[in-house]
Amino acid sequence: MKKLIILIFLTSLISFSAHAGSEGQEELSKNSSSEVKDCFEGINRGIFAFNQVLDNTIFEPLAKGYRLLPSPIRSGTSNFLSNLSLVVTVPNNVLQGDIGLAGKNTARFAVNSTIGILGLFDPATKLGLNDYSKEDYGQTLGRWGVGEGCYIVLPVLGPSTARDTIGSLANYMGGDAWYNITVGQDTHYVSDFDYYASKGADGIDFRAKNLEAINNLEKNSIDFYASVKSLYLQDRKKRILNSDAIIETQDDSDWEEIETQ
Amino acid sequence: MHKKKLFFFLLIFLNLTFINKLFAIDPYSFVQETADRASEALNKRQSKEEKMEILKIIAKETVDIKGIGYYSLGAYKKTISDEKKIEYFDIFEKYFLKSFSSRLAEYTDPRIRVDSQKKLNDKYTMVSSTLLATDKKPEIKIDWRVVTKNPDKPLIIDVVIEGVSLAKVQKEEFSSIIQNNDGDINVLFNILKEFVDKE
């Protein structure tokens, strides 16, 4: 019931955002810099500030500590988490109609889970099953043509959109096999702790890989909140387009009226 | 006599065309050369401040700072007066050079391999490159938007890292500041000045 209420609330955010975008010239000019509406900017900024405190006091120190671990442990952890993410990627490949890619990723999961000892090693890449790119239910909704809706900053989890948040709820409704066998059902082999520990490790692994880049961005931004929002939305756009061709992801109309030197 | 004149003008015309092509700089080579210059500066055993000074010189020669400044203003570029524009470009150049050099000076031994180029139109060419992987970091795709309006002097106007346009990030940052201060562009000027003056 709780999940249903959240789902209805988030769906309403998508429609609210669409409505906000059509409220005349004043509203349009306010949002002209970005296609995605920041419907609750005040609240978002508050949560963003809270997340920054969490990051400074917990995640950044943990990421720094994680960095001190020997390289094989870090790459093993990273490989394990990447392999685990395939249980969400493969169904999304199918939902997006990328059947060939779903097959390739299934083979990748099979090879790395067995020969690669539960995904700690990555022999699949050496066998030519490379270029793995994560997919999630938010991306699938994007591919199906669902708009982003309002931009949202989630406590702890960080930037998202109404669409991506709805998409991530699918993980808790049977769409994530790892969640199903840890939290969803009592299998006696793995528990809730394993699920939440893997999510925490994923966050720390990401932070450790981007330690300098994030700190550098924070130090040199004059509005860090706006920078993170722009980075997140551009990155999601690229991921949904599934394109490496940069020209397809860039809006050239932005550059038409530039007076150059 | 007329034939001689015609021949003479034809010769000059062909020469000028040839010379023009000879001196036109290929965006592909231009980006590789610029990346190599920056990489060399970052590899020198110097303080961060000294590296920043070299990077600023490179940026002044190879980046269309005015173009980026103009783009970063977004819709506001049409609403501010010419006087304000002059004031803006003056602050923006100082802000950009400090922000750019400070961000880049943190990196050591970056190796960039230019892979390909695609001409978008007469004004812009997109050059694709790869920041090569190290033991600690995976490889990163970097694309460069190069202004080729003057083929003799191409200039970089945007850097797109793994699909994220840095010029767009900056534009949205500026826009956010102006919007949150009731459209008062002076607040943005003050924040840029504060950034420039910050130690």
Short mmCIF file of C-alpha atoms in Angstrom, two decimals:
data_model
loop_
_atom_site.label_atom_id
_atom_site.label_comp_id
_atom_site.label_asym_id
_atom_site.label_seq_id
_atom_site.Cartn_x
_atom_site.Cartn_y
_atom_site.Cartn_z
CA MET A 1 0.00 0.00 0.00
CA LYS A 2 2.83 2.34 0.96
CA LYS A 3 4.56 1.65 -2.35
CA LEU A 4 1.33 2.36 -4.23
CA ILE A 5 0.93 5.73 -2.49
CA ILE A 6 4.52 6.65 -3.36
CA LEU A 7 3.92 5.56 -6.96
CA ILE A 8 0.78 7.70 -7.25
CA PHE A 9 2.62 10.68 -5.73
CA LEU A 10 5.54 10.34 -8.13
CA THR A 11 3.26 9.88 -11.13
CA SER A 12 1.57 13.12 -10.15
CA LEU A 13 4.99 14.80 -10.19
CA ILE A 14 5.37 13.88 -13.85
CA SER A 15 2.00 15.42 -14.70
CA PHE A 16 2.67 18.43 -12.45
CA SER A 17 5.90 19.04 -14.30
CA ALA A 18 4.17 18.85 -17.68
CA HIS A 19 1.59 21.35 -16.42
CA ALA A 20 4.28 23.63 -14.99
CA GLY A 21 5.92 23.77 -18.39
CA SER A 22 2.78 25.11 -20.04
CA GLU A 23 1.98 27.91 -17.60
CA GLY A 24 2.71 30.82 -19.84
CA GLN A 25 5.69 32.99 -20.67
CA GLU A 26 6.81 33.75 -17.12
CA GLU A 27 7.11 30.09 -16.21
CA LEU A 28 8.76 29.24 -19.50
CA SER A 29 11.41 31.91 -19.17
CA LYS A 30 12.18 30.82 -15.63
CA ASN A 31 12.84 27.31 -16.81
CA SER A 32 14.32 28.07 -20.19
CA SER A 33 17.84 27.03 -19.23
CA SER A 34 16.84 23.44 -18.73
CA GLU A 35 14.16 21.20 -20.15
CA VAL A 36 13.58 19.46 -16.80
CA LYS A 37 11.60 21.41 -14.23
CA ASP A 38 12.93 21.85 -10.72
CA CYS A 39 9.43 21.91 -9.20
CA PHE A 40 10.59 21.81 -5.58
CA GLU A 41 13.92 23.59 -5.77
CA GLY A 42 13.83 24.85 -2.18
CA ILE A 43 13.23 21.37 -0.75
CA ASN A 44 15.71 19.84 -3.21
CA ARG A 45 18.40 22.30 -2.15
CA GLY A 46 17.72 21.48 1.50
CA ILE A 47 18.08 17.73 0.87
CA PHE A 48 21.15 18.40 -1.28
CA ALA A 49 22.76 20.28 1.62
CA PHE A 50 21.88 17.38 3.95
CA ASN A 51 23.43 14.90 1.48
CA GLN A 52 26.57 17.02 1.34
CA VAL A 53 26.91 16.81 5.12
CA LEU A 54 26.45 13.03 4.89
CA ASP A 55 29.03 12.89 2.13
CA ASN A 56 31.57 14.97 4.03
CA THR A 57 31.16 13.06 7.26
CA ILE A 58 30.56 9.49 6.06
CA PHE A 59 30.93 8.73 2.34
CA GLU A 60 34.03 10.75 1.52
CA PRO A 61 36.07 9.43 4.49
CA LEU A 62 34.90 5.87 3.69
CA ALA A 63 35.80 6.36 0.01
CA LYS A 64 39.26 7.60 1.03
CA GLY A 65 39.69 4.56 3.26
CA TYR A 66 38.46 2.27 0.49
CA ARG A 67 41.10 3.78 -1.78
CA LEU A 68 43.80 2.56 0.64
CA LEU A 69 42.78 -1.06 0.12
CA PRO A 70 45.00 -3.11 -2.20
CA SER A 71 44.09 -2.78 -5.86
CA PRO A 72 42.96 -6.45 -6.28
CA ILE A 73 40.41 -6.01 -3.45
CA ARG A 74 39.05 -2.82 -5.00
CA SER A 75 38.82 -4.26 -8.50
CA GLY A 76 37.28 -7.46 -7.09
CA THR A 77 34.62 -5.44 -5.26
CA SER A 78 33.98 -3.33 -8.33
CA ASN A 79 33.69 -6.44 -10.55
CA PHE A 80 31.35 -8.15 -8.05
CA LEU A 81 29.03 -5.12 -7.91
CA SER A 82 29.12 -4.68 -11.66
CA ASN A 83 28.23 -8.34 -12.15
CA LEU A 84 25.37 -8.01 -9.65
CA SER A 85 23.94 -5.06 -11.59
CA LEU A 86 23.45 -7.35 -14.59
CA VAL A 87 20.36 -8.87 -12.93
CA VAL A 88 18.69 -5.48 -13.45
CA THR A 89 20.38 -4.66 -16.75
CA VAL A 90 19.31 -7.85 -18.58
CA PRO A 91 15.52 -7.44 -18.03
CA ASN A 92 15.87 -3.80 -19.07
CA ASN A 93 17.73 -4.82 -22.24
CA VAL A 94 14.75 -7.04 -23.03
CA LEU A 95 12.20 -4.32 -22.19
CA GLN A 96 14.07 -1.93 -24.46
CA GLY A 97 14.01 -4.45 -27.30
CA ASP A 98 17.78 -5.04 -27.26
CA ILE A 99 17.48 -8.83 -27.35
CA GLY A 100 20.99 -9.38 -28.73
CA LEU A 101 22.46 -7.26 -25.97
CA ALA A 102 20.35 -9.12 -23.38
CA GLY A 103 21.86 -12.39 -24.63
CA LYS A 104 25.38 -10.99 -24.51
CA ASN A 105 24.87 -9.66 -20.97
CA THR A 106 23.33 -12.97 -19.83
CA ALA A 107 26.42 -14.78 -21.15
CA ARG A 108 28.56 -12.19 -19.38
CA PHE A 109 26.72 -12.86 -16.10
CA ALA A 110 27.01 -16.65 -16.53
CA VAL A 111 30.75 -16.52 -17.28
CA ASN A 112 31.65 -14.06 -14.53
CA SER A 113 29.44 -15.75 -11.89
CA THR A 114 31.03 -19.15 -12.51
CA ILE A 115 34.54 -18.92 -13.99
CA GLY A 116 34.87 -15.44 -12.46
CA ILE A 117 34.01 -16.79 -8.95
CA LEU A 118 30.75 -14.96 -8.15
CA GLY A 119 31.81 -12.01 -10.27
CA LEU A 120 35.00 -11.18 -8.39
CA PHE A 121 36.93 -11.53 -11.64
CA ASP A 122 35.96 -10.45 -15.12
CA PRO A 123 36.95 -13.20 -17.58
CA ALA A 124 33.95 -12.25 -19.78
CA THR A 125 35.72 -9.10 -20.99
CA LYS A 126 38.71 -11.18 -22.06
CA LEU A 127 36.31 -13.46 -23.96
CA GLY A 128 35.04 -10.50 -25.95
CA LEU A 129 31.88 -9.82 -23.90
CA ASN A 130 32.99 -6.26 -23.24
CA ASP A 131 31.49 -2.75 -23.49
CA TYR A 132 29.06 -3.41 -20.66
CA SER A 133 26.76 -0.53 -19.92
CA LYS A 134 24.30 -0.58 -16.98
CA GLU A 135 20.60 -0.20 -17.71
CA ASP A 136 17.79 0.51 -15.24
CA TYR A 137 14.03 0.87 -15.26
CA GLY A 138 14.25 4.68 -15.41
CA GLN A 139 16.24 4.37 -18.64
CA THR A 140 13.66 1.93 -20.00
CA LEU A 141 10.85 4.38 -19.24
CA GLY A 142 12.92 7.03 -21.03
CA ARG A 143 13.34 4.77 -24.05
CA TRP A 144 9.57 4.23 -24.06
CA GLY A 145 9.12 7.98 -24.35
CA VAL A 146 8.22 8.87 -20.75
CA GLY A 147 9.43 12.38 -19.89
CA GLU A 148 11.68 13.07 -16.91
CA GLY A 149 9.05 14.88 -14.86
CA CYS A 150 10.28 17.01 -11.98
CA TYR A 151 13.90 16.95 -10.89
CA ILE A 152 14.17 15.45 -7.41
CA VAL A 153 16.99 15.15 -4.92
CA LEU A 154 16.52 12.05 -2.78
CA PRO A 155 17.93 11.81 0.75
CA VAL A 156 21.18 9.78 0.70
CA LEU A 157 20.59 8.56 -2.88
CA GLY A 158 21.09 11.98 -4.50
CA PRO A 159 19.85 13.38 -7.81
CA SER A 160 16.95 11.78 -9.63
CA THR A 161 13.81 12.66 -11.56
CA ALA A 162 10.20 11.60 -11.02
CA ARG A 163 10.58 9.13 -13.89
CA ASP A 164 13.83 7.66 -12.59
CA THR A 165 12.42 7.36 -9.06
CA ILE A 166 9.34 5.52 -10.35
CA GLY A 167 11.70 3.35 -12.39
CA SER A 168 13.78 2.50 -9.35
CA LEU A 169 10.61 1.43 -7.48
CA ALA A 170 10.33 -1.42 -10.00
CA ASN A 171 13.42 -2.89 -8.32
CA TYR A 172 11.39 -3.35 -5.14
CA MET A 173 8.40 -4.80 -6.97
CA GLY A 174 10.12 -7.86 -8.36
CA GLY A 175 12.34 -6.24 -10.98
CA ASP A 176 15.62 -6.88 -9.17
CA ALA A 177 16.48 -10.56 -8.65
CA TRP A 178 19.14 -9.63 -6.07
CA TYR A 179 16.54 -7.73 -3.99
CA ASN A 180 14.09 -10.62 -4.38
CA ILE A 181 16.43 -13.21 -2.90
CA THR A 182 17.80 -10.99 -0.14
CA VAL A 183 15.01 -8.74 1.13
CA GLY A 184 11.97 -10.05 -0.75
CA GLN A 185 12.23 -13.67 0.33
CA ASP A 186 13.97 -15.47 3.13
CA THR A 187 16.37 -17.82 1.34
CA HIS A 188 18.56 -18.59 4.43
CA TYR A 189 21.66 -18.02 2.27
CA VAL A 190 21.54 -14.28 1.85
CA SER A 191 19.80 -11.65 3.96
CA ASP A 192 18.61 -8.03 3.97
CA PHE A 193 22.04 -7.05 5.22
CA ASP A 194 23.68 -8.39 2.06
CA TYR A 195 21.42 -6.28 -0.13
CA TYR A 196 21.95 -3.04 1.79
CA ALA A 197 25.67 -3.73 2.17
CA SER A 198 25.97 -4.17 -1.61
CA LYS A 199 24.15 -0.88 -2.21
CA GLY A 200 26.37 0.90 0.32
CA ALA A 201 29.49 -0.59 -1.25
CA ASP A 202 28.26 0.51 -4.67
CA GLY A 203 27.98 4.09 -3.41
CA ILE A 204 31.42 4.02 -1.81
CA ASP A 205 32.98 2.44 -4.92
CA PHE A 206 31.45 5.18 -7.10
CA ARG A 207 32.61 7.92 -4.70
CA ALA A 208 36.13 6.46 -4.56
CA LYS A 209 36.37 6.34 -8.36
CA ASN A 210 35.25 9.95 -8.62
CA LEU A 211 36.88 11.35 -5.50
CA GLU A 212 39.01 14.04 -7.15
CA ALA A 213 36.49 14.83 -9.88
CA ILE A 214 33.65 15.50 -7.40
CA ASN A 215 35.84 17.45 -4.98
CA ASN A 216 37.27 19.46 -7.87
CA LEU A 217 33.78 20.25 -9.15
CA GLU A 218 32.61 21.31 -5.68
CA LYS A 219 35.63 23.55 -5.19
CA ASN A 220 35.31 25.28 -8.54
CA SER A 221 31.53 25.61 -8.77
CA ILE A 222 29.76 28.84 -8.02
CA ASP A 223 26.47 26.93 -7.64
CA PHE A 224 27.33 23.29 -6.89
CA TYR A 225 23.66 22.25 -6.73
CA ALA A 226 23.04 23.53 -10.29
CA SER A 227 26.24 21.88 -11.55
CA VAL A 228 25.29 18.46 -10.13
CA LYS A 229 21.77 18.80 -11.53
CA SER A 230 23.10 19.59 -15.00
CA LEU A 231 25.64 16.75 -14.86
CA TYR A 232 23.01 14.24 -13.77
CA LEU A 233 20.43 15.22 -16.39
CA GLN A 234 22.96 15.29 -19.24
CA ASP A 235 24.36 11.92 -18.20
CA ARG A 236 20.89 10.35 -18.05
CA LYS A 237 20.06 11.76 -21.48
CA LYS A 238 23.17 10.16 -22.93
CA ARG A 239 22.46 6.82 -21.24
CA ILE A 240 18.86 6.75 -22.47
CA LEU A 241 19.98 7.47 -26.03
CA ASN A 242 22.51 4.63 -25.65
CA SER A 243 24.74 6.53 -27.99
CA ASP A 244 28.46 7.00 -28.11
CA ALA A 245 28.06 9.37 -31.03
CA ILE A 246 28.35 12.65 -29.20
CA ILE A 247 26.64 14.59 -31.96
CA GLU A 248 23.39 12.73 -31.26
CA THR A 249 23.39 13.76 -27.61
CA GLN A 250 24.16 17.44 -28.08
CA ASP A 251 21.56 20.08 -28.82
CA ASP A 252 23.12 22.10 -31.61
CA SER A 253 20.44 24.77 -31.64
CA ASP A 254 22.03 26.15 -28.45
CA TRP A 255 25.11 27.11 -30.40
CA GLU A 256 23.50 28.80 -33.37
CA GLU A 257 23.42 32.32 -32.02
CA ILE A 258 26.85 32.48 -30.44
CA GLU A 259 29.10 35.40 -31.28
CA THR A 260 32.51 33.82 -31.47
CA GLN A 261 35.89 35.50 -31.31
CA MET B 1 47.55 42.50 -72.96
CA HIS B 2 44.16 41.41 -71.57
CA LYS B 3 45.23 37.78 -71.65
CA LYS B 4 48.35 38.66 -69.66
CA LYS B 5 46.27 40.53 -67.06
CA LEU B 6 43.81 37.66 -66.81
CA PHE B 7 46.62 35.18 -66.41
CA PHE B 8 48.20 37.39 -63.73
CA PHE B 9 44.96 37.64 -61.70
CA LEU B 10 44.34 33.93 -62.09
CA LEU B 11 47.80 33.24 -60.74
CA ILE B 12 47.21 35.47 -57.71
CA PHE B 13 43.81 33.88 -57.07
CA LEU B 14 45.22 30.35 -57.24
CA ASN B 15 48.10 31.32 -55.01
CA LEU B 16 45.81 32.83 -52.41
CA THR B 17 43.58 29.74 -52.42
CA PHE B 18 46.60 27.51 -52.07
CA ILE B 19 48.13 29.63 -49.31
CA ASN B 20 44.78 29.73 -47.50
CA LYS B 21 44.56 25.95 -47.57
CA LEU B 22 48.18 25.62 -46.61
CA PHE B 23 47.71 27.67 -43.47
CA ALA B 24 44.25 26.36 -42.53
CA ILE B 25 44.73 24.35 -39.38
CA ASP B 26 43.07 20.98 -39.21
CA PRO B 27 40.86 20.80 -36.02
CA TYR B 28 42.08 17.24 -35.44
CA SER B 29 45.74 18.31 -35.31
CA PHE B 30 44.84 21.48 -33.41
CA VAL B 31 43.18 19.52 -30.58
CA GLN B 32 46.01 16.97 -30.40
CA GLU B 33 48.58 19.76 -30.28
CA THR B 34 46.63 21.67 -27.60
CA ALA B 35 46.14 18.52 -25.49
CA ASP B 36 49.85 17.73 -25.78
CA ARG B 37 50.75 21.27 -24.70
CA ALA B 38 48.47 21.02 -21.66
CA SER B 39 49.80 17.56 -20.83
CA GLU B 40 53.39 18.81 -21.04
CA ALA B 41 52.55 21.71 -18.71
CA LEU B 42 50.96 19.35 -16.20
CA ASN B 43 53.90 16.97 -16.23
CA LYS B 44 56.42 19.67 -15.33
CA ARG B 45 57.73 19.64 -11.79
CA GLN B 46 56.19 22.92 -10.79
CA SER B 47 53.86 24.24 -8.16
CA LYS B 48 50.13 24.23 -8.82
CA GLU B 49 50.21 28.02 -9.18
CA GLU B 50 52.96 27.87 -11.81
CA LYS B 51 51.08 25.19 -13.75
CA MET B 52 47.95 27.34 -13.60
CA GLU B 53 49.81 30.29 -15.15
CA ILE B 54 50.99 28.14 -18.10
CA LEU B 55 47.50 26.69 -18.56
CA LYS B 56 46.05 30.21 -18.62
CA ILE B 57 48.41 31.14 -21.48
CA ILE B 58 47.42 28.01 -23.41
CA ALA B 59 43.72 28.74 -22.83
CA LYS B 60 44.05 32.34 -24.03
CA GLU B 61 45.55 31.08 -27.28
CA THR B 62 43.31 28.09 -27.94
CA VAL B 63 39.91 28.69 -26.29
CA ASP B 64 37.12 30.94 -27.53
CA ILE B 65 36.60 32.48 -24.11
CA LYS B 66 34.27 35.19 -25.39
CA GLY B 67 32.17 32.57 -27.20
CA ILE B 68 31.84 30.46 -24.04
CA GLY B 69 30.97 33.58 -22.05
CA TYR B 70 28.29 34.47 -24.56
CA TYR B 71 26.87 30.94 -24.54
CA SER B 72 26.92 30.79 -20.72
CA LEU B 73 24.63 33.82 -20.50
CA GLY B 74 21.86 31.84 -22.21
CA ALA B 75 18.67 33.83 -22.74
CA TYR B 76 20.10 36.75 -20.72
CA LYS B 77 22.53 37.64 -23.50
CA LYS B 78 19.64 39.31 -25.33
CA THR B 79 18.47 41.37 -22.38
CA ILE B 80 21.61 43.04 -21.05
CA SER B 81 22.96 46.34 -22.32
CA ASP B 82 26.19 46.70 -24.31
CA GLU B 83 27.86 48.34 -21.31
CA LYS B 84 26.91 45.39 -19.11
CA LYS B 85 28.19 43.01 -21.79
CA ILE B 86 31.62 44.67 -21.72
CA GLU B 87 31.65 44.44 -17.92
CA TYR B 88 30.53 40.80 -18.12
CA PHE B 89 33.14 39.69 -20.64
CA ASP B 90 35.88 41.31 -18.58
CA ILE B 91 34.85 39.44 -15.39
CA PHE B 92 34.03 36.27 -17.28
CA GLU B 93 37.49 35.97 -18.83
CA LYS B 94 39.14 36.25 -15.40
CA TYR B 95 36.65 33.78 -13.91
CA PHE B 96 37.03 31.30 -16.76
CA LEU B 97 40.83 31.32 -16.73
CA LYS B 98 40.96 30.78 -12.97
CA SER B 99 38.27 28.10 -12.94
CA PHE B 100 39.69 26.26 -15.98
CA SER B 101 43.30 26.30 -14.85
CA SER B 102 42.43 25.37 -11.27
CA ARG B 103 40.36 22.37 -12.40
CA LEU B 104 43.01 21.12 -14.80
CA ALA B 105 46.03 21.73 -12.56
CA GLU B 106 44.87 18.93 -10.26
CA TYR B 107 45.56 16.30 -12.92
CA THR B 108 48.91 14.68 -13.54
CA ASP B 109 50.14 12.96 -16.66
CA PRO B 110 46.94 13.02 -18.70
CA ARG B 111 47.44 11.31 -22.07
CA ILE B 112 44.93 12.19 -24.74
CA ARG B 113 44.64 10.39 -28.05
CA VAL B 114 42.65 12.17 -30.76
CA ASP B 115 40.51 9.63 -32.62
CA SER B 116 38.40 11.36 -35.24
CA GLN B 117 36.70 14.57 -36.30
CA LYS B 118 33.30 15.41 -37.77
CA LYS B 119 32.52 18.71 -39.43
CA LEU B 120 29.08 19.83 -38.22
CA ASN B 121 28.86 22.92 -40.44
CA ASP B 122 31.11 25.78 -41.59
CA LYS B 123 31.28 27.09 -38.03
CA TYR B 124 31.83 23.99 -35.89
CA THR B 125 33.77 20.74 -36.00
CA MET B 126 33.51 18.06 -33.31
CA VAL B 127 36.79 16.32 -32.50
CA SER B 128 36.59 13.02 -30.61
CA SER B 129 39.37 11.87 -28.33
CA THR B 130 40.14 9.46 -25.51
CA LEU B 131 41.79 10.21 -22.20
CA LEU B 132 43.80 7.02 -21.88
CA ALA B 133 43.25 4.74 -18.90
CA THR B 134 45.74 4.57 -16.03
CA ASP B 135 46.07 2.03 -13.21
CA LYS B 136 43.65 4.07 -11.13
CA LYS B 137 41.22 5.44 -13.71
CA PRO B 138 39.34 3.97 -16.66
CA GLU B 139 39.56 5.58 -20.10
CA ILE B 140 37.31 8.57 -20.65
CA LYS B 141 35.80 9.84 -23.90
CA ILE B 142 36.33 13.53 -24.46
CA ASP B 143 34.83 15.46 -27.36
CA TRP B 144 35.86 18.97 -28.30
CA ARG B 145 33.64 21.47 -30.06
CA VAL B 146 35.96 23.55 -32.20
CA VAL B 147 34.97 26.86 -33.80
CA THR B 148 36.26 26.80 -37.38
CA LYS B 149 34.72 30.04 -38.59
CA ASN B 150 38.27 31.28 -39.11
CA PRO B 151 40.04 28.17 -40.49
CA ASP B 152 43.45 29.74 -39.79
CA LYS B 153 42.66 30.04 -36.10
CA PRO B 154 40.43 27.27 -34.77
CA LEU B 155 39.35 27.69 -31.15
CA ILE B 156 37.87 25.32 -28.59
CA ILE B 157 34.43 26.40 -27.40
CA ASP B 158 33.24 23.34 -25.45
CA VAL B 159 34.57 20.14 -23.93
CA VAL B 160 32.15 17.23 -23.67
CA ILE B 161 33.23 14.57 -21.16
CA GLU B 162 31.39 11.25 -21.54
CA GLY B 163 28.41 13.06 -23.01
CA VAL B 164 28.40 15.90 -20.47
CA SER B 165 28.97 19.35 -21.96
CA LEU B 166 30.97 21.52 -19.57
CA ALA B 167 29.74 24.68 -21.30
CA LYS B 168 26.15 23.57 -20.68
CA VAL B 169 26.90 22.85 -17.01
CA GLN B 170 28.27 26.38 -16.69
CA LYS B 171 25.33 27.91 -18.56
CA GLU B 172 22.87 26.20 -16.23
CA GLU B 173 24.89 27.23 -13.20
CA PHE B 174 24.77 30.90 -14.29
CA SER B 175 21.10 30.66 -15.14
CA SER B 176 20.31 29.16 -11.73
CA ILE B 177 22.07 32.02 -9.94
CA ILE B 178 20.29 34.70 -11.97
CA GLN B 179 16.86 33.05 -11.60
CA ASN B 180 17.25 32.61 -7.86
CA ASN B 181 18.03 36.31 -7.52
CA ASP B 182 14.95 37.61 -9.34
CA GLY B 183 16.76 37.98 -12.66
CA ASP B 184 19.39 40.34 -11.23
CA ILE B 185 22.49 39.74 -13.31
CA ASN B 186 24.58 41.90 -10.96
CA VAL B 187 24.42 39.10 -8.39
CA LEU B 188 26.12 36.79 -10.91
CA PHE B 189 28.77 39.46 -11.54
CA ASN B 190 29.44 39.74 -7.81
CA ILE B 191 29.71 35.96 -7.39
CA LEU B 192 32.14 35.75 -10.33
CA LYS B 193 34.20 38.58 -8.83
CA GLU B 194 34.26 36.83 -5.45
CA PHE B 195 35.46 33.63 -7.14
CA VAL B 196 38.24 35.50 -8.96
CA ASP B 197 39.38 37.28 -5.78
CA LYS B 198 39.22 34.11 -3.65
CA GLU B 199 42.63 32.84 -2.57
#
